[in-house]
C-alpha cells in the first residue's frame, strides 16, 4: 500500500512496518539503508543468535535491520530506526540494537550539529580563511560559504561526490571525549579531477566547531556503509 503526501514523500507499508520515503530516489538521504529482505523461515530451523531450535513455543521473529531469523529472547528490542525511514519503533536483534543505538546518536545529536554548521578555518594558497560550513536540510550537500562575510558563491559539494575524509588532529575536551579539530574533505565533481578542502577549528573556536568536525567524520562512516548497501545515490 502506498499513499502520496504533500511533502514530496510517500507512506509505504511493508511486512517490517510503516515507512516514509522520498517520492524520488534521487532525494534519498546519503545515510539511508535499504530495508533488508527477510531470510525465509524454512532456511532457519534454529535461532541465528542462540542456536535454539524453533518449535511451537519458541517462535520465529525477523530483525527489521538485518533480516535474520531469531527467537523472541534474541529479538525482543523495539527501537526507532530512522536510518531505514520507519515511523515507529521496530523489532531488532541484539547485535542490531547496539548498532542502531549508536546510529541514533548520530541522528539525534551529530546530524543537528551538521545542520547548524560552524565557522571554521579553510586553508587557501596564501592564508587560512574563515568559512561557514553546514549540511543542507535535505542532507544531500556539504556547503562551504566564504571566506566569511565574503560575497563569493558558496562551494556546494554533493555528499555522494565526497570520496574520503582524512582526519588531521584530535583534541580531548574537559569530559575526556576525543574530538576532531582538523580534517581534509576529498571530493570529485562530475567531469572534474579530485579536489580537496582542508578545514580546522579556529584558534578561538567554540564547541560547535569541534562538534561539527567530529560529526562530519561520523557522517562519512555512515555514507560509506550506505554506499556498500545501496550505491552512491546518483
Coordinates of C-alpha atoms in Angstrom, one line a residue:
X1 CA 0.0 0.0 0.0
X2 CA 1.3 3.5 -0.8
X3 CA -0.1 6.9 -0.2
X4 CA 1.4 10.2 -1.5
X5 CA 1.8 13.0 1.0
X6 CA 2.1 16.7 0.2
X7 CA 5.8 16.9 1.4
X8 CA 7.4 15.0 -1.5
X9 CA 7.3 11.7 0.3
X10 CA 5.1 8.7 0.4
X11 CA 4.0 6.2 3.0
X12 CA 4.9 2.6 2.3
X13 CA 3.7 -0.3 4.3
X14 CA 5.9 -3.5 4.2
X15 CA 5.8 -6.6 6.4
X16 CA 8.5 -4.9 8.5
X17 CA 6.4 -1.8 9.3
X18 CA 5.3 1.7 8.0
X19 CA 8.0 3.8 6.4
X20 CA 8.0 7.3 4.9
X21 CA 10.3 7.5 1.9
X22 CA 11.1 10.2 -0.8
X23 CA 9.0 10.1 -4.0
X24 CA 12.2 10.4 -6.0
X25 CA 15.1 8.0 -5.4
X26 CA 17.5 10.9 -6.1
X27 CA 16.2 12.7 -3.0
X28 CA 17.2 9.9 -0.6
X29 CA 19.4 10.7 2.3
X30 CA 23.1 9.6 1.8
X31 CA 22.9 7.9 5.2
X32 CA 19.8 5.8 4.4
X33 CA 19.9 2.0 4.4
X34 CA 17.6 -0.2 2.3
X35 CA 15.1 -2.3 4.1
X36 CA 16.6 -5.9 4.1
X37 CA 15.0 -9.0 2.6
X38 CA 13.8 -11.4 5.3
X39 CA 15.6 -14.7 5.4
X40 CA 13.0 -17.4 4.7
X41 CA 11.7 -19.3 7.7
X42 CA 12.4 -22.7 6.1
X43 CA 16.1 -21.8 5.9
X44 CA 16.3 -21.2 9.7
X45 CA 15.4 -24.2 11.8
X46 CA 17.2 -22.6 14.7
X47 CA 17.7 -19.1 16.1
X48 CA 20.6 -17.4 14.3
X49 CA 21.9 -16.0 17.6
X50 CA 21.4 -18.5 20.4
X51 CA 21.0 -21.5 18.1
X52 CA 18.0 -22.9 20.0
X53 CA 15.6 -24.9 17.8
X54 CA 12.3 -23.4 16.9
X55 CA 9.1 -25.2 17.9
X56 CA 5.5 -24.4 18.8
X57 CA 6.6 -22.4 21.8
X58 CA 9.8 -20.9 20.5
X59 CA 8.6 -18.8 17.6
X60 CA 10.5 -17.1 14.8
X61 CA 11.0 -13.3 14.6
X62 CA 12.7 -11.3 11.9
X63 CA 15.1 -8.5 12.7
X64 CA 14.0 -5.4 10.7
X65 CA 17.5 -4.1 10.3
X66 CA 19.3 -7.2 9.1
X67 CA 16.5 -9.6 8.1
X68 CA 17.9 -12.5 10.2
X69 CA 15.6 -15.0 12.0
X70 CA 15.9 -15.1 15.8
X71 CA 13.8 -16.2 18.7
X72 CA 11.8 -13.7 20.9
X73 CA 14.6 -13.5 23.5
X74 CA 17.2 -12.6 20.9
X75 CA 15.0 -10.2 19.0
X76 CA 13.0 -8.6 21.8
X77 CA 14.1 -4.9 21.4
X78 CA 11.9 -2.4 19.7
X79 CA 13.7 0.7 18.8
X80 CA 13.4 3.7 16.4
X81 CA 15.2 3.0 13.1
X82 CA 15.3 6.4 11.3
X83 CA 18.1 5.1 9.0
X84 CA 15.5 2.9 7.3
X85 CA 12.8 5.6 7.5
X86 CA 10.5 3.6 9.8
X87 CA 7.8 5.8 11.5
X88 CA 7.5 3.6 14.6
X89 CA 10.0 1.6 16.7
X90 CA 10.6 -1.8 15.1
X91 CA 11.9 -5.2 16.3
X92 CA 15.6 -5.7 16.0
X93 CA 18.0 -8.4 17.2
X94 CA 20.5 -7.8 19.9
X95 CA 23.6 -7.0 17.7
X96 CA 21.5 -4.7 15.6
X97 CA 20.0 -3.0 18.7
X98 CA 23.6 -2.0 19.8
X99 CA 24.4 -0.7 16.3
X100 CA 21.1 1.2 16.0
X101 CA 21.6 2.9 19.4
X102 CA 24.9 4.3 18.1
X103 CA 23.3 5.3 14.8
X104 CA 20.5 7.1 16.6
X105 CA 23.1 9.2 18.5
X106 CA 24.2 10.4 15.1
X107 CA 20.6 11.2 14.1
X108 CA 19.7 12.9 17.4
X109 CA 22.9 14.8 18.0
X110 CA 25.5 14.8 15.3
X111 CA 23.1 15.5 12.4
X112 CA 21.8 18.5 14.3
X113 CA 25.4 19.8 14.6
X114 CA 25.9 19.4 10.9
X115 CA 22.6 21.3 10.1
X116 CA 23.5 24.1 12.5
X117 CA 27.0 24.4 11.0
X118 CA 30.1 26.1 12.3
X119 CA 32.7 28.7 11.5
X120 CA 36.0 27.0 10.5
X121 CA 39.4 27.8 9.1
X122 CA 39.9 26.7 5.5
X123 CA 43.4 26.5 4.0
X124 CA 44.0 28.6 0.9
X125 CA 47.0 29.3 -1.2
X126 CA 48.1 32.2 0.9
X127 CA 46.3 32.0 4.3
X128 CA 43.7 30.4 6.5
X129 CA 40.3 31.9 5.7
X130 CA 37.3 31.8 7.9
X131 CA 34.3 30.0 6.3
X132 CA 30.8 28.9 7.3
X133 CA 30.2 25.2 6.8
X134 CA 26.9 23.3 7.1
X135 CA 25.0 20.3 5.8
X136 CA 21.9 21.2 3.6
X137 CA 18.5 20.5 5.2
X138 CA 17.9 17.6 2.7
X139 CA 21.2 16.0 3.9
X140 CA 22.5 15.9 0.3
X141 CA 25.0 18.8 0.1
X142 CA 28.0 19.8 2.1
X143 CA 28.2 23.6 1.8
X144 CA 31.2 25.9 2.4
X145 CA 30.4 29.6 2.3
X146 CA 33.2 32.2 2.4
X147 CA 35.6 33.5 3.1
X148 CA 33.4 34.5 6.0
X149 CA 31.4 37.7 5.1
X150 CA 32.6 37.5 1.5
X151 CA 30.1 37.7 -1.3
X152 CA 31.5 34.7 -3.3
X153 CA 29.2 31.9 -4.2
X154 CA 29.4 29.0 -1.7
X155 CA 31.0 25.8 -2.6
X156 CA 28.2 23.2 -2.6
X157 CA 29.5 19.6 -2.7
X158 CA 27.0 16.8 -3.3
X159 CA 27.5 14.3 -0.5
X160 CA 27.8 11.4 -2.9
X161 CA 30.7 13.2 -4.5
X162 CA 32.8 13.1 -1.3
X163 CA 35.3 10.4 -1.8
X164 CA 37.0 10.4 1.6
X165 CA 37.8 12.3 4.7
X166 CA 41.3 12.4 6.2
X167 CA 41.4 13.4 9.9
X168 CA 44.3 15.5 10.9
X169 CA 44.3 16.3 14.6
X170 CA 42.1 15.3 17.5
X171 CA 41.7 17.2 20.8
X172 CA 40.4 16.0 24.2
X173 CA 37.6 18.1 25.8
X174 CA 37.0 18.6 29.5
X175 CA 34.8 15.4 29.6
X176 CA 37.6 13.3 28.2
X177 CA 36.0 12.8 24.8
X178 CA 38.2 12.8 21.7
X179 CA 37.1 15.4 19.2
X180 CA 38.2 16.1 15.7
X181 CA 40.0 19.5 15.4
X182 CA 41.0 19.3 11.7
X183 CA 40.3 17.3 8.6
X184 CA 40.5 17.2 4.9
X185 CA 37.4 16.5 2.7
X186 CA 38.2 14.9 -0.6
X187 CA 35.7 15.1 -3.4
X188 CA 35.3 14.7 -7.2
X189 CA 32.6 16.7 -9.1
X190 CA 31.3 15.3 -12.3
X191 CA 33.8 15.7 -15.2
X192 CA 36.5 17.1 -12.9
X193 CA 39.6 15.8 -11.2
X194 CA 39.6 15.0 -7.5
X195 CA 39.9 18.1 -5.2
X196 CA 40.1 18.6 -1.5
X197 CA 39.3 21.2 1.1
X198 CA 41.2 21.4 4.4
X199 CA 39.2 22.6 7.4
X200 CA 40.2 23.2 11.0
X201 CA 38.8 24.7 14.2
X202 CA 39.9 28.3 14.6
X203 CA 42.3 29.2 17.5
X204 CA 39.4 30.7 19.4
X205 CA 36.8 28.1 18.2
X206 CA 33.6 27.5 20.1
X207 CA 32.5 24.0 21.0
X208 CA 30.3 23.9 17.8
X209 CA 33.4 23.8 15.6
X210 CA 34.7 20.6 17.2
X211 CA 31.2 19.1 17.3
X212 CA 30.8 19.8 13.6
X213 CA 34.1 18.3 12.5
X214 CA 33.6 15.2 14.7
X215 CA 30.1 14.8 13.3
X216 CA 31.4 15.1 9.7
X217 CA 33.8 12.2 10.3
X218 CA 30.9 10.1 11.6
X219 CA 28.8 11.1 8.6
X220 CA 31.5 9.8 6.2
X221 CA 31.4 6.5 8.0
X222 CA 27.6 6.3 7.7
X223 CA 27.8 7.2 4.0
X224 CA 30.4 4.5 3.3
X225 CA 28.2 1.9 4.8
X226 CA 25.2 3.1 2.9
X227 CA 27.2 3.1 -0.4
X228 CA 28.1 -0.6 0.2
X229 CA 24.4 -1.4 0.5
X230 CA 22.6 0.9 -2.0
X231 CA 25.3 2.5 -4.1
X232 CA 26.2 6.2 -4.5
X233 CA 22.7 7.6 -4.9
X234 CA 23.4 9.1 -8.3

